[in-house]
């Protein structure tokens, strides 16, 4: 009888202790202070750094690896007008506003083409009377655009490539309508290409500087001999030259 009374008294105490322990285990964790929320107008130091790196990164397409990168990185592919001849080069005419310096050497003709395209994109607007097309002449319907030409110029240890985009200014709109026909434009282009190969052996294309006005005058004279006074001045939209070492 005494044992039964002891059991009856002890059981409520045991169950109470178990309930108290379970309650402590299920009690929610204490609330901690929430991390500060960053507003839309605020940026962290890391984000500011990344933003600055992105805006200062060079603007060129990823994977644009070509032979024009063969030279030094600084200035590679710049406008040919902005690249001075080396100090040990033979004496040449001082570079005036109409003269174009030879571009950096390249590893292949394809590299010269790429560098010429970049030089064209960077070149300053031309002035009338320089042999280069001005902005007004680019839009003039009396200027027949003939596209790009590449002429090799042989040297002792290298081959230079002269790459140009050119057009021909004609006398009037009737002549423009005539030479805008593909067959007639091809005749103009072929005649100019023959003249470019003719002067490839002269100082006009062999020198370290190119004079667009001098070259234009020579090509224009040849063209008028074959086509008469309907055609006028040969104009360059771009003009570039660079060496490729002989293999």
Tab-separated table of C-alpha atoms in Angstrom:
chain	number	residue	atom	x	y	z
A	1	UNK	CA	0.000	0.000	0.000
A	2	UNK	CA	2.822	2.395	0.839
A	3	UNK	CA	4.566	1.560	-2.444
A	4	UNK	CA	1.412	2.445	-4.405
A	5	UNK	CA	1.173	5.788	-2.662
A	6	UNK	CA	4.823	6.576	-3.448
A	7	UNK	CA	4.248	5.774	-7.133
A	8	UNK	CA	1.145	7.944	-7.299
A	9	UNK	CA	2.999	10.883	-5.738
A	10	UNK	CA	6.147	10.520	-7.935
A	11	UNK	CA	4.411	10.154	-11.312
A	12	UNK	CA	3.026	13.726	-11.516
A	13	UNK	CA	6.477	15.112	-10.681
A	14	UNK	CA	8.119	13.024	-13.406
A	15	UNK	CA	5.517	13.979	-16.030
A	16	UNK	CA	5.831	17.632	-15.022
A	17	UNK	CA	9.599	17.552	-15.483
A	18	UNK	CA	9.250	15.881	-18.903
A	19	UNK	CA	6.677	18.467	-20.030
A	20	UNK	CA	8.847	21.346	-18.888
A	21	UNK	CA	11.854	20.001	-20.843
A	22	UNK	CA	9.788	19.491	-23.994
A	23	UNK	CA	8.457	23.018	-23.702
A	24	UNK	CA	11.981	24.440	-23.522
A	25	UNK	CA	13.006	22.445	-26.618
A	26	UNK	CA	10.028	23.708	-28.640
A	27	UNK	CA	10.418	27.300	-27.512
A	28	UNK	CA	11.148	29.560	-30.572
A	29	UNK	CA	14.679	30.851	-30.962
A	30	UNK	CA	15.318	34.364	-29.721
A	31	UNK	CA	14.842	37.030	-32.385
A	32	UNK	CA	18.104	38.548	-33.635
A	33	UNK	CA	18.534	41.899	-35.313
A	34	UNK	CA	17.987	41.694	-39.102
A	35	UNK	CA	20.861	42.580	-41.407
A	36	UNK	CA	20.578	46.097	-42.818
A	37	UNK	CA	18.770	46.142	-46.172
A	38	UNK	CA	20.617	47.884	-49.002
A	39	UNK	CA	18.462	50.418	-50.777
A	40	UNK	CA	18.253	50.672	-54.571
A	41	UNK	CA	20.254	53.865	-54.615
A	42	UNK	CA	23.174	52.443	-52.599
A	43	UNK	CA	26.061	50.296	-53.892
A	44	UNK	CA	28.683	48.406	-51.928
A	45	UNK	CA	32.378	49.049	-52.354
A	46	UNK	CA	32.718	45.812	-54.342
A	47	UNK	CA	29.866	46.769	-56.686
A	48	UNK	CA	31.373	50.214	-57.231
A	49	UNK	CA	34.734	48.642	-58.052
A	50	UNK	CA	33.152	46.266	-60.577
A	51	UNK	CA	31.220	49.107	-62.160
A	52	UNK	CA	34.385	51.179	-62.507
A	53	UNK	CA	36.277	48.239	-64.061
A	54	UNK	CA	33.465	47.685	-66.567
A	55	UNK	CA	33.396	51.309	-67.699
A	56	UNK	CA	37.180	51.477	-67.995
A	57	UNK	CA	37.541	48.202	-69.928
A	58	UNK	CA	38.638	48.522	-73.590
A	59	UNK	CA	35.653	48.493	-75.955
A	60	UNK	CA	36.414	45.661	-78.358
A	61	UNK	CA	34.631	42.410	-79.086
A	62	UNK	CA	35.724	39.346	-77.170
A	63	UNK	CA	37.595	36.822	-79.251
A	64	UNK	CA	38.670	39.425	-81.820
A	65	UNK	CA	42.137	37.934	-82.145
A	66	UNK	CA	43.791	38.528	-85.494
A	67	UNK	CA	47.135	39.270	-87.063
A	68	UNK	CA	46.751	42.970	-86.427
A	69	UNK	CA	47.735	42.198	-82.803
A	70	UNK	CA	51.216	41.113	-83.885
A	71	UNK	CA	52.691	44.499	-83.016
A	72	UNK	CA	52.767	46.210	-79.641
A	73	UNK	CA	49.418	46.512	-77.902
A	74	UNK	CA	49.609	50.271	-77.480
A	75	UNK	CA	48.239	51.946	-80.594
A	76	UNK	CA	47.884	48.741	-82.621
A	77	UNK	CA	45.310	49.235	-85.310
A	78	UNK	CA	45.234	53.034	-84.853
A	79	UNK	CA	44.655	55.376	-87.740
A	80	UNK	CA	47.597	55.267	-90.124
A	81	UNK	CA	47.756	59.058	-89.932
A	82	UNK	CA	48.613	58.804	-86.234
A	83	UNK	CA	51.478	56.301	-86.421
A	84	UNK	CA	54.869	58.030	-86.877
A	85	UNK	CA	57.742	56.459	-88.790
A	86	UNK	CA	60.475	54.921	-86.643
A	87	UNK	CA	63.475	57.058	-85.699
A	88	UNK	CA	65.883	54.983	-87.798
A	89	UNK	CA	63.740	55.138	-90.949
A	90	UNK	CA	65.108	56.902	-94.057
A	91	UNK	CA	64.400	60.601	-94.268
A	92	UNK	CA	60.942	61.312	-95.655
A	93	UNK	CA	58.796	64.331	-96.234
A	94	UNK	CA	57.498	65.720	-92.937
A	95	UNK	CA	53.986	64.516	-92.257
A	96	UNK	CA	51.629	67.315	-93.196
A	97	UNK	CA	47.855	67.395	-92.880
A	98	UNK	CA	47.427	65.488	-96.141
A	99	UNK	CA	50.147	62.859	-95.714
A	100	UNK	CA	49.512	59.418	-94.248
A	101	UNK	CA	52.231	57.545	-92.392
A	102	UNK	CA	52.785	53.853	-93.001
A	103	UNK	CA	51.054	51.640	-90.433
A	104	UNK	CA	52.656	49.097	-88.125
A	105	UNK	CA	54.068	45.879	-89.654
A	106	UNK	CA	51.694	42.909	-89.654
A	107	UNK	CA	52.185	39.149	-89.857
A	108	UNK	CA	49.885	38.590	-92.834
A	109	UNK	CA	47.880	40.328	-95.514
A	110	UNK	CA	44.751	39.545	-93.492
A	111	UNK	CA	46.259	41.426	-90.550
A	112	UNK	CA	46.837	44.446	-92.789
A	113	UNK	CA	43.188	44.312	-93.886
A	114	UNK	CA	41.985	44.282	-90.274
A	115	UNK	CA	44.320	47.137	-89.306
A	116	UNK	CA	43.151	49.127	-92.348
A	117	UNK	CA	39.530	48.670	-91.280
A	118	UNK	CA	40.321	49.984	-87.795
A	119	UNK	CA	42.264	52.923	-89.207
A	120	UNK	CA	39.274	53.791	-91.393
A	121	UNK	CA	36.963	53.769	-88.382
A	122	UNK	CA	39.289	56.106	-86.448
A	123	UNK	CA	40.366	58.524	-89.163
A	124	UNK	CA	39.409	62.164	-88.874
A	125	UNK	CA	36.968	63.776	-91.342
A	126	UNK	CA	38.719	64.771	-94.571
A	127	UNK	CA	38.786	68.181	-96.188
A	128	UNK	CA	37.969	68.884	-99.859
A	129	UNK	CA	40.999	69.074	-102.136
A	130	UNK	CA	43.124	66.570	-100.178
A	131	UNK	CA	42.364	63.494	-102.296
A	132	UNK	CA	40.300	62.073	-99.419
A	133	UNK	CA	36.488	62.130	-99.484
A	134	UNK	CA	34.897	64.784	-97.336
A	135	UNK	CA	31.610	64.109	-95.584
A	136	UNK	CA	29.779	66.038	-98.262
A	137	UNK	CA	31.413	64.018	-101.035
A	138	UNK	CA	30.551	60.735	-99.310
A	139	UNK	CA	26.871	61.701	-99.550
A	140	UNK	CA	27.176	63.240	-103.038
A	141	UNK	CA	25.250	61.253	-105.659
A	142	UNK	CA	27.852	62.297	-108.265
A	143	UNK	CA	30.557	60.257	-106.471
A	144	UNK	CA	30.548	56.638	-107.649
A	145	UNK	CA	31.650	54.335	-104.801
A	146	UNK	CA	33.910	51.533	-106.088
A	147	UNK	CA	34.704	49.632	-102.900
A	148	UNK	CA	38.028	48.353	-101.565
A	149	UNK	CA	41.237	47.662	-103.493
A	150	UNK	CA	44.401	45.936	-102.272
A	151	UNK	CA	47.682	46.454	-104.143
A	152	UNK	CA	50.930	44.677	-103.153
A	153	UNK	CA	54.151	46.695	-103.260
A	154	UNK	CA	57.321	44.588	-103.284
A	155	UNK	CA	60.272	45.571	-101.105
A	156	UNK	CA	63.655	44.051	-100.288
A	157	UNK	CA	62.647	42.092	-97.200
A	158	UNK	CA	58.892	42.536	-97.119
A	159	UNK	CA	55.773	43.074	-99.156
A	160	UNK	CA	53.734	46.167	-98.400
A	161	UNK	CA	49.996	46.145	-98.941
A	162	UNK	CA	48.226	49.360	-99.862
A	163	UNK	CA	44.521	49.069	-99.061
A	164	UNK	CA	42.127	51.760	-100.197
A	165	UNK	CA	38.415	52.410	-100.453
A	166	UNK	CA	37.741	54.800	-103.260
A	167	UNK	CA	35.259	56.416	-105.571
A	168	UNK	CA	35.156	58.602	-108.673
A	169	UNK	CA	33.512	61.989	-108.901
A	170	UNK	CA	31.717	62.353	-112.251
A	171	UNK	CA	30.559	65.423	-114.166
A	172	UNK	CA	26.794	65.377	-113.655
A	173	UNK	CA	23.799	63.256	-112.663
A	174	UNK	CA	23.497	61.737	-116.163
A	175	UNK	CA	27.081	60.466	-115.892
A	176	UNK	CA	26.331	59.256	-112.350
A	177	UNK	CA	23.334	57.248	-113.615
A	178	UNK	CA	25.541	55.741	-116.345
A	179	UNK	CA	28.423	54.718	-114.068
A	180	UNK	CA	26.188	53.447	-111.300
A	181	UNK	CA	25.320	50.558	-113.610
A	182	UNK	CA	27.369	47.602	-112.322
A	183	UNK	CA	29.050	46.882	-115.671
A	184	UNK	CA	30.218	50.480	-116.129
A	185	UNK	CA	31.336	50.826	-112.519
A	186	UNK	CA	33.437	47.673	-112.994
A	187	UNK	CA	35.142	49.296	-115.982
A	188	UNK	CA	36.099	52.284	-113.829
A	189	UNK	CA	37.342	50.019	-111.074
A	190	UNK	CA	39.460	47.879	-113.410
A	191	UNK	CA	41.047	50.970	-114.990
A	192	UNK	CA	41.953	52.387	-111.579
A	193	UNK	CA	43.392	49.035	-110.471
A	194	UNK	CA	45.664	49.007	-113.546
A	195	UNK	CA	46.851	52.506	-112.658
A	196	UNK	CA	47.468	51.506	-109.023
A	197	UNK	CA	49.672	48.615	-110.166
A	198	UNK	CA	51.518	51.016	-112.459
A	199	UNK	CA	52.432	53.379	-109.640
A	200	UNK	CA	53.234	50.504	-107.250
A	201	UNK	CA	56.835	50.658	-108.489
A	202	UNK	CA	57.161	54.399	-107.874
A	203	UNK	CA	57.868	56.455	-104.769
A	204	UNK	CA	54.162	57.302	-104.560
A	205	UNK	CA	53.483	53.883	-103.049
A	206	UNK	CA	57.003	52.772	-102.045
A	207	UNK	CA	57.697	55.631	-99.642
A	208	UNK	CA	57.065	55.588	-95.883
A	209	UNK	CA	54.366	58.214	-96.379
A	210	UNK	CA	51.418	58.226	-98.766
A	211	UNK	CA	50.213	61.479	-100.292
A	212	UNK	CA	46.514	60.978	-101.151
A	213	UNK	CA	46.434	64.127	-103.278
A	214	UNK	CA	49.458	63.071	-105.362
A	215	UNK	CA	48.072	59.554	-105.864
A	216	UNK	CA	44.605	60.911	-106.683
A	217	UNK	CA	45.987	63.297	-109.307
A	218	UNK	CA	47.912	60.484	-111.021
A	219	UNK	CA	44.937	58.100	-111.057
A	220	UNK	CA	42.548	60.839	-112.216
A	221	UNK	CA	44.793	61.726	-115.168
A	222	UNK	CA	44.932	58.080	-116.251
A	223	UNK	CA	41.174	57.735	-115.910
A	224	UNK	CA	40.384	60.803	-118.015
A	225	UNK	CA	42.568	59.467	-120.811
A	226	UNK	CA	40.368	56.391	-121.079
A	227	UNK	CA	36.920	57.801	-120.199
A	228	UNK	CA	37.024	61.441	-121.228
A	229	UNK	CA	35.795	64.453	-119.308
A	230	UNK	CA	32.725	62.666	-117.912
A	231	UNK	CA	34.926	61.459	-115.078
A	232	UNK	CA	36.681	63.801	-112.704
A	233	UNK	CA	38.634	63.193	-109.506
A	234	UNK	CA	39.499	59.843	-107.960
A	235	UNK	CA	38.845	60.132	-104.210
A	236	UNK	CA	39.871	57.925	-101.290
A	237	UNK	CA	37.411	57.107	-98.552
A	238	UNK	CA	40.319	55.462	-96.712
A	239	UNK	CA	43.972	54.748	-97.473
A	240	UNK	CA	46.333	52.514	-95.498
A	241	UNK	CA	49.669	50.763	-95.967
A	242	UNK	CA	51.590	48.226	-93.860
A	243	UNK	CA	54.460	45.762	-94.349
A	244	UNK	CA	54.354	41.988	-94.111
A	245	UNK	CA	57.786	40.261	-93.798
A	246	UNK	CA	58.633	37.788	-96.530
A	247	UNK	CA	58.369	34.174	-95.391
